[in-house]
Amino acid sequence: MDTLARIPLSQRAAQALMDEVTNGTWQVGDQLPAETALAAQLGVGRSTIREAIRQLVARRILTTRHGVGVFVASTSAVEEWNHLAEVGAIGDVLQVRIAIESRAASLAAAEHTDSDVATIRTALAERNARQHATAAELAAHDIRFHRTVVVASHNHLLVSLFDTLEPRLVTAMTSLLELLADRPADADDHVAVVDAVLDRRPDDAERLTREHLLGVAAALEALS
């Protein structure tokens, strides 16, 4: 007799949630019950529910709004090969961002003006105030903030490259936020980068920017 494969509990929980979507219990746009209620309903722990939700977010069935809750985004999952292609495409964008933004942060630490300081602080505050916004809204503010650091480098070619890529960066960032919906907010990473830039610490600014983006890339790779 063939050995039966054991299905992880989180995967079974994800399928149970998916069944609720496909059978019409929850419609697109509906908010799911709280984790505690779902855990009690399925007889599993909250950590299992969180992992099940993460799996369905990655498949675009669910979406998470920070500080609000989990909502039904679609009734049909993204096919696995589409998911892998999407993850790969976002990873490529992240590698380009690492190249541009880490160097720009170093230059910004050395070259920024008083006007740049005000612009960067304002953009950071606006970005961090959008932690509970939709993925698309947060992505737009996140890229807008990163652009202020690139502009503060006063390297016109880097700014031109960034501006050329900006629409693609926002699109990739939106998808990234949706895929990593359960990942803790990274506001502290951005504050650390800004502190290094404004304190005129080029090496730290470059290192912190690189480490932040590499950390995001590692979290993304874990989904593939």
XYZ file of N, CA and C in Angstrom, residues 11 27 31 86 186 196 198:
21
model
N -2.319 23.905 5.648
C -2.816 23.719 4.283
C -4.271 23.262 4.304
N -18.342 36.503 0.066
C -18.271 37.082 -1.274
C -17.044 37.983 -1.386
N -15.401 40.859 4.682
C -14.340 40.716 5.680
C -14.512 39.394 6.410
N 5.269 35.817 -11.056
C 5.087 37.118 -10.408
C 6.171 37.358 -9.363
N 7.541 47.783 8.146
C 8.980 48.057 8.157
C 9.289 49.542 8.320
N 20.457 57.929 8.910
C 21.820 57.822 8.378
C 22.065 58.857 7.292
N 20.465 61.822 6.847
C 20.461 63.182 7.383
C 21.611 63.443 8.349
